[in-house]
Every structure is written in structure tokens, then in C-alpha cells.
């Protein structure tokens, strides 16, 4: 385990370094931030002043090494637009996205796994057909359109749920979240559903496939022969076996939901990091884009690490750190 | 069924009581968000929206960009280099302290050095040589050189309170600690990406506001913003997409507020260089001579454009055909210059006279996410030019953040751009867009094609040095007339801008495209 952790850590550093180079050069190649930031009626003297103050007059290599030097000292740069440390902009908005993602994932799992089990246990039944057909919608309808439809139906026509922004925040055990107030929860429902629909379909299908694959295996027959109840067979023995692919996919999906909930956050005006990223790219706020991607890469590294550890817990055959 | 009815009744009752309780509150859904609360940090539109609500300037503009007194009540120049400005009596900051000459001098000094400001007000205060307190409410300014539009420059800098803002960081403004102004609303809080809250300033020197509390929600997506208005989540939205104007007008209980803005959409032509990168002969080979240098060719291109068709079919009527920089109503507009009319025959004749009887090849560049219909308008222009006998090699649409760099670097031959005019006269716009590029004189900073017309430069210098306001406008009109006869850019149209709100609200649709609660009220 210790060896595994150390090796992982070294790999992570390398990945971060490579990402930093690629992202920095990539964003440098797009456009000119000065064009985006400076007021159109600025005088040439003002332009020069702004360009110098943002360090944009320096050559690429110098900008890059300044960035690396500062990054090694824990400073990922200041946003051109907000003139605040980019890292604090990101962490200021991370909770909103985290909240949305976790609730979305919760919905996907709590509804998806039972539906998948139901389909998998009674393949080709009417229930299975309905669930499978339903999941096609979740897959194939674009997230953007789903979001607009949710707003049209539940906000504009029925007027039941709010469609924009984050609701009132509550405090519980020192954590600030809109999960703790009624207003906050109602604001959360639509975006969370929007974000979860695709994952929901994915979970249903993964679970169904897993069940279908596992049910005919010898150990299930053996368990039946032993006289175990069907309930115990499904919920303990079969379930454990279908968890491995689920954990892998959920792990990756959690990362991508966190990083790229952009569409949902834009439609529902949710103040999360996805929206920050897209705004920053549009405005060529380079420090924020670079810092954001580095944070996200770290996040993915962490999630993958957790997934690997979870494997070894769920499946005793998996041993960490023995790959070499 | 019965329970359903109950439920609906319940919902209706909730909605109704909510409406009654919030009668004196206003929620605005805004497409843009400020980058900071410090009013001097950036003079871009999104920051001005908030700054205007919380802070004041020495002067302000009305809906048609006419200058009117605000914190200054009167000003006069005793000699060409000296100005005396009288401040309004009895103005109080939100913390109760009175406005003094010291605060104004501090604010104008501070405007020069806001750290890392991307769009500072430094140009507005560049003309000041020295400032002197005459009494508590009178300031004497000395300028470096005669500056007839001095008040138009210093007048639009936001005034902060010296005691509070001295040494305050950008975070202090964002948190509200230093966000103390004299404006109609007091700053309450800002949650970036989500909302901003204001409360009425009961001690405001101007017109008493109709709303106790104002929430501005940031909803950047067009469809979501419209949906938020329709669902009642917000009372007023800005930047209504032209395509939705008809729909909203058809909904009872909603109202649209529109005006022609002073944002000009134009086609810039690479007319100054001997060779242009995207001009070719009919076979696609580069041309030795740049046809765009010839005013006959530029006029012909302008005549090939059917502006009204573009406005009706692509922009849903949300524009006004343009023939010069600023629309009617803004000082400097010359009513005698009309938008160039569609005239294919004359265009062909002009092209033949210029030696391009069979046309030439051209590529049009445009952004595709900057303003409504930018990519579609470029396509229409391509078709119109092709109809006039030109060979259109392509219409290239790029995201704005990529596009601007190419446009400024002179990589295009014909490209679409916009210029919003937010100053009371056309002088600033003319100077930035059409005067020869001259860093020392501060001219031509937006002149991407490096167009140069010495006679026009001279006319502008004469106009801006004129102290008599009426004469200055006449001189500006003359300069405008002279320069547009030479087709420096092809003016296409002025955008119309729309706000939409509940029928019990009023909103002053304004040419500067400002969204601020100060301009909203309840219908009487």
C-alpha cells in the first residue's frame, strides 16, 4: 500500500507538470487577453499601461517561468478579470458545484441501481422494456434541451420550482450549503435532475449488464443450492460483483461531472466552477483557466486513487502495489 | 382531480402572496456580471451597471446620452486652462458623511493608479494638471492644455469617499466594507456568479427610488434569462434576444422596453495597405494591387449591401440602418448623411470605373458570439457581394476571443466589428476609430485598418479644440461628413437593445445599454 501511494504520488507530479506546460502554451496560443479586457475607447497610453501591468508584454518563456516560479510558491496567479488570486476564485465556487454534483450522483445511484437490478433480474419482461426504453431518452436527448424542458415544464408552466441560481444557504455542523434550507433544496432540484439524467441511464445499463452477467455464474447456482434466500443472493453476493465496473465508471463520471457541469450550470445560472471556466475561456482569463485545469487534474488523480483503493476493499483479489 | 385543483389553488395562492409581499422589491436578471465592486476598477459596461447604482459621478447621461449634472451642479472655465467646478450641496455618503471637495480630488487622483485594472479611468483624468480646493464645495482645476470637453472626461469618473477608500483593497469593495457611495442604492452583498443585493438609499440626493430592495441575478444564458422572466423568478431582464421580442410582447403581463442603441456594427475594409491578405483575383491568386484602396470600390461594396433586408430578415427588425458613426440624437450626428441605399447597378458601374469590371475575390471575417446575428450578417454580406459580381472566397466566423487578435493584427481584408459610443458626443468614437494611428496624440486606438485621412485628422483637431459647444458639434458634423464620403469603414446598422419586464414596471431603455435599478420604476 505504501509503495503504491508513493509511486502514485510521483506519477501525479509528472502528470501535473506536463499538464501545466500543455495548458499554458495552449491558452497562450488563443487570442490576446488585452483585446478582450481593455475598453474599446482606451487610449494607446492606457493600453500600454494595462498590458504592462498584466505582464503581457513579456515573451512566452518568461511568462511561463514566472508562472512556474510562483506556482512552486503556492501562487497560481491572479485573475486578469477579477484581480483576485485564481485559486481563491475556484475554491469560492467549488462548494456550489460539489453540492450539485453529489446530489446529482445521489439521484443517479438511488434511482439507477434499483431500476437496473429490476431490469437485470427480469430480462425481456415488460418492466425491463419500459426501463430500457426510458434510459434511451436519458442517453440521447441533449443535456441542454433537457434542461430547457425542465425549466419550461416545472418553472414556466407549472410554476413549482425555481429555475435560476442557488437558493438560500443554511449552516449545519459548520458546513454552509443550500442543502439545509427549503429554499436551497427547491433551487437544487431541477439542476440536479438535469445533471443526473445521463448518469442515471448509464447506471441503469451498467447495473443491468452486471446482473445479467453475474446471475448465470457458478457461485450463484451454488448459493441457490445452499438454500440462501434470493434476497441475500442478489443484494450481497451478486451486488458485490457488479460494483467493480460501477465504481470505475462512477469515479470517472464524478470527476467529469465536477469539472464539466458547464451546460447545466449555464442553463440554471448555477454559480459553480464550470461556469467560471467557460467565462474565463471566453474572456481569455489565462491564470484562471490554467489554475482551474491544474485543480481538476489533481481532482482526477485523487478520485482515481480512491477508486483503486475501493477496488481492493470490494474485491479481495485486487492487491495494490504489486503491479511491478 | 379534486386534489389537483386544490394543489393548483394552493400554488396560485402562494404565488399571489409572494407577489404582494415583494411589491416594493425588484429582481433583475442580467446577462452580465461585474468583475469587481470598486467603481474605478473597470469602466466596461458590466461594471458600470453596478457602479451607477451605488456610486455617482460629477455628471451623468440621460437615455439619449445627453450630459446632465449629477454631483457637480455647475462648471465654467475662467480661462482656457482653468475650470471651476461647483459640487452639489447636502450630498451624503451611505455612511452619513457629507461629500466634500476633498473626496472628489481624492477620487480623481485615485483613478490613475488602480492596481491591475484592465480598463482604468486614467484617460479620463489625463488632462488634469493640478487641483485646488477653493471651498468645501468648489474645486479649481488646471489643465495641461486647452480641453473643451474637460467635464466629459473627468465627469464620468466615479466618486468614492476618501476616508473609506484610502488604502482599501479590491476585496474591501467586494465585501462591501469600502463600497460606500452616494448613489441611489446601498450595496448589501455580492455572491459572484449568483446574485448581487442592493437596498434603497433613503438619503439619496436625487429622485426617490421605488424599490426597497433590489436583487440582481446573473443569468448569462439567453434562453434561461427569458424563461426566468416568464416563470416570474425575475421581474426584469436585459439583453433580450431579438428573436424573443415578439414572443414576449405576446404574453400578457409582460412588456418590452426597446431603443436604438449607439452601438454601430460596421464592415472594416483593409484600405490602407498596398496588398491585402484576403483579396484575390477571380482565380484565387493574390492581387498585386489592393482594390480596397480605391474609394470607388469601397462605395460600390457599400451600395451592394441591402441593409434593410439584413435588418428585417436576420435581425428581426432589431436594428436601424446606419450611414455614420452615431445615430440621430447623439451630438455629432449629421442628419444629412443617410444610410447608403442598395443600388447594384451603380455599384457595378463604380467597379467598372475602378477597373474591376469582372470583380475580384474577397473573404469576409466575423466573430460568431459577440452580438446577435454576427455570423449570419457576414454570410448575407457574402451573398450580396457575390450577387454584385465579386467572387466571395469564403465567410469565416470565429469565436470573439480568437477573432479580435487577428482583426487587430491586420490578418483580415474585410471584417465585421462593433463600436459602442457611450460618450455624449461622437468625438471620442471618431478619434478612436477613424483618426490616423498616433500613440502620442492618443488617436486611432481602435483604427484596426490603419486608415489615414490627414484632412479629417485636421478637422477633428479643430473641432475638439473648440470651446463653444454649439460650434464644436457643427465642426464634428462637418468632419463626419468629410470622412464618411471617403468610406473609411462601411457602416451597417445600429443595434436595437431590448429589456423586458412585468407590465407593472417601467424601464428607461437607454442608448448606453445600461442595466441598473435606478432606471426602473413601478408603473403609476
Coordinates of C-alpha atoms in Angstrom, one line a residue, chain A residues 61-259:
Chain A
X61 CA 9.0 31.7 -21.9
X62 CA 9.4 34.5 -19.3
X63 CA 5.7 34.4 -18.6
X64 CA 5.8 30.7 -18.2
X65 CA 8.8 30.7 -15.8
X66 CA 7.2 33.4 -13.7
X67 CA 4.2 31.2 -13.5
X68 CA 6.1 28.1 -12.6
X69 CA 8.2 30.0 -10.0
X70 CA 5.1 31.5 -8.4
X71 CA 3.3 28.1 -8.6
X72 CA 6.1 26.5 -6.7
X73 CA 5.5 29.1 -4.0
X74 CA 1.8 28.2 -3.9
X75 CA 0.6 31.1 -6.0
X76 CA -1.2 30.2 -9.2
X77 CA -1.6 33.7 -10.4
X78 CA -4.2 36.5 -10.2
X79 CA -7.2 36.6 -12.4
X80 CA -6.9 39.3 -15.2
X81 CA -10.6 40.0 -14.9
X82 CA -11.2 40.0 -11.1
X83 CA -7.7 40.9 -9.9
X84 CA -8.0 38.2 -7.2
X85 CA -6.0 35.0 -6.8
X86 CA -7.3 32.5 -9.2
X87 CA -7.2 29.7 -6.7
X88 CA -9.5 31.5 -4.3
X89 CA -12.0 32.2 -7.2
X90 CA -12.0 28.5 -7.8
X91 CA -12.4 27.4 -4.2
X92 CA -15.1 30.0 -3.7
X93 CA -17.2 28.3 -6.3
X94 CA -16.2 24.7 -5.8
X95 CA -18.8 24.1 -3.0
X96 CA -21.7 25.0 -5.3
X97 CA -20.6 22.6 -7.9
X98 CA -19.7 19.9 -5.3
X99 CA -23.2 20.2 -3.9
X100 CA -24.9 20.0 -7.3
X101 CA -22.7 17.0 -8.4
X102 CA -23.1 15.0 -5.3
X103 CA -26.9 15.4 -5.3
X104 CA -27.0 14.6 -9.0
X105 CA -24.9 11.5 -8.4
X106 CA -27.0 10.5 -5.4
X107 CA -30.1 10.7 -7.6
X108 CA -28.4 8.7 -10.3
X109 CA -27.4 5.9 -7.9
X110 CA -30.5 5.8 -5.7
X111 CA -32.8 5.5 -8.8
X112 CA -30.4 3.9 -11.2
X113 CA -29.3 0.9 -9.2
X114 CA -32.7 -0.4 -8.2
X115 CA -34.1 0.1 -11.7
X116 CA -31.0 -1.7 -13.2
X117 CA -31.5 -4.6 -10.8
X118 CA -35.1 -4.8 -11.7
X119 CA -34.4 -4.9 -15.4
X120 CA -31.5 -7.3 -15.0
X121 CA -33.4 -9.8 -12.8
X122 CA -36.4 -9.9 -15.2
X123 CA -34.8 -9.5 -18.6
X124 CA -37.2 -9.0 -21.5
X125 CA -40.1 -8.5 -19.3
X126 CA -42.4 -5.5 -19.7
X127 CA -40.7 -3.7 -16.8
X128 CA -37.3 -4.3 -18.4
X129 CA -38.6 -2.9 -21.8
X130 CA -40.0 0.2 -20.2
X131 CA -36.9 0.9 -18.1
X132 CA -34.5 0.3 -21.1
X133 CA -36.6 2.4 -23.5
X134 CA -36.7 5.2 -20.8
X135 CA -33.0 5.1 -20.4
X136 CA -32.5 5.7 -24.1
X137 CA -34.1 9.2 -23.6
X138 CA -31.6 9.9 -20.8
X139 CA -28.7 9.0 -23.2
X140 CA -29.8 10.5 -26.4
X141 CA -31.6 13.8 -25.5
X142 CA -29.0 16.6 -25.3
X143 CA -28.5 17.8 -21.8
X144 CA -29.1 21.4 -22.9
X145 CA -32.5 20.5 -24.3
X146 CA -33.4 18.5 -21.2
X147 CA -32.6 21.5 -19.0
X148 CA -34.7 23.9 -21.1
X149 CA -37.6 21.4 -21.0
X150 CA -37.3 21.1 -17.2
X151 CA -37.4 24.8 -16.9
X152 CA -40.4 25.2 -19.3
X153 CA -42.4 22.5 -17.6
X154 CA -41.6 23.0 -13.9
X155 CA -40.9 26.7 -13.8
X156 CA -42.8 28.4 -16.6
X157 CA -45.9 26.2 -16.9
X158 CA -46.4 24.7 -13.5
X159 CA -44.5 27.3 -11.5
X160 CA -43.5 24.7 -8.9
X161 CA -39.7 25.1 -8.9
X162 CA -37.3 28.0 -9.3
X163 CA -35.1 27.8 -12.4
X164 CA -32.1 30.0 -11.7
X165 CA -29.4 30.5 -9.2
X166 CA -28.6 28.9 -5.9
X167 CA -31.1 29.3 -3.1
X168 CA -30.7 30.4 0.5
X169 CA -27.8 28.9 2.4
X170 CA -28.0 27.1 5.7
X171 CA -25.4 26.0 8.2
X172 CA -25.1 22.6 9.7
X173 CA -22.1 21.3 11.6
X174 CA -20.1 24.3 10.3
X175 CA -20.8 23.4 6.7
X176 CA -22.5 26.1 4.6
X177 CA -24.8 24.6 2.0
X178 CA -28.1 25.2 0.3
X179 CA -29.0 21.6 1.2
X180 CA -30.0 22.8 4.7
X181 CA -32.8 25.2 3.7
X182 CA -36.1 24.5 1.9
X183 CA -35.4 27.4 -0.5
X184 CA -32.0 26.0 -1.2
X185 CA -33.3 22.5 -1.9
X186 CA -36.0 23.7 -4.3
X187 CA -33.4 25.6 -6.2
X188 CA -31.3 22.5 -6.3
X189 CA -33.9 20.0 -7.7
X190 CA -34.0 21.0 -11.3
X191 CA -30.3 21.4 -12.0
X192 CA -29.5 18.2 -10.1
X193 CA -32.1 16.2 -12.1
X194 CA -30.7 17.8 -15.3
X195 CA -27.2 16.8 -14.4
X196 CA -28.2 13.3 -13.2
X197 CA -30.3 12.1 -16.2
X198 CA -27.4 11.0 -18.3
X199 CA -25.6 9.3 -15.4
X200 CA -28.9 7.7 -14.4
X201 CA -29.2 5.9 -17.7
X202 CA -25.6 4.9 -17.5
X203 CA -26.0 3.4 -14.0
X204 CA -29.2 1.6 -15.1
X205 CA -27.5 0.0 -18.1
X206 CA -24.3 -0.9 -16.2
X207 CA -26.2 -2.5 -13.4
X208 CA -28.4 -4.4 -15.7
X209 CA -25.5 -5.8 -17.7
X210 CA -23.7 -6.7 -14.5
X211 CA -26.6 -8.6 -13.1
X212 CA -27.2 -10.4 -16.4
X213 CA -23.5 -11.4 -16.5
X214 CA -23.3 -12.5 -12.9
X215 CA -26.6 -14.4 -12.4
X216 CA -25.7 -17.4 -14.5
X217 CA -22.3 -17.8 -12.8
X218 CA -21.5 -20.9 -10.8
X219 CA -21.3 -19.2 -7.4
X220 CA -24.8 -18.0 -7.7
X221 CA -26.0 -21.5 -8.6
X222 CA -24.0 -22.8 -5.6
X223 CA -25.6 -20.2 -3.3
X224 CA -29.0 -21.2 -4.5
X225 CA -28.2 -24.9 -3.9
X226 CA -27.0 -24.0 -0.5
X227 CA -30.5 -22.7 0.1
X228 CA -29.7 -19.0 0.5
X229 CA -32.7 -16.7 0.1
X230 CA -32.9 -14.9 -3.3
X231 CA -32.7 -11.6 -1.5
X232 CA -29.4 -12.5 0.1
X233 CA -28.0 -13.8 -3.2
X234 CA -28.9 -10.6 -5.1
X235 CA -28.1 -8.0 -2.5
X236 CA -25.0 -9.5 -1.1
X237 CA -23.3 -11.8 -3.5
X238 CA -24.4 -10.5 -6.9
X239 CA -24.3 -6.9 -5.8
X240 CA -20.7 -7.0 -4.7
X241 CA -19.7 -8.4 -8.0
X242 CA -21.4 -5.8 -10.1
X243 CA -19.9 -3.0 -8.0
X244 CA -16.5 -3.1 -9.6
X245 CA -17.4 -1.7 -13.1
X246 CA -19.9 0.7 -11.4
X247 CA -17.2 2.1 -9.1
X248 CA -14.8 2.6 -12.1
X249 CA -17.4 4.4 -14.2
X250 CA -18.9 6.4 -11.3
X251 CA -15.4 7.5 -10.3
X252 CA -14.6 8.9 -13.7
X253 CA -18.1 10.3 -14.1
X254 CA -17.9 12.1 -10.8
X255 CA -14.7 13.8 -12.0
X256 CA -16.3 14.8 -15.3
X257 CA -19.5 16.0 -13.6
X258 CA -17.4 18.2 -11.2
X259 CA -15.2 19.5 -13.9

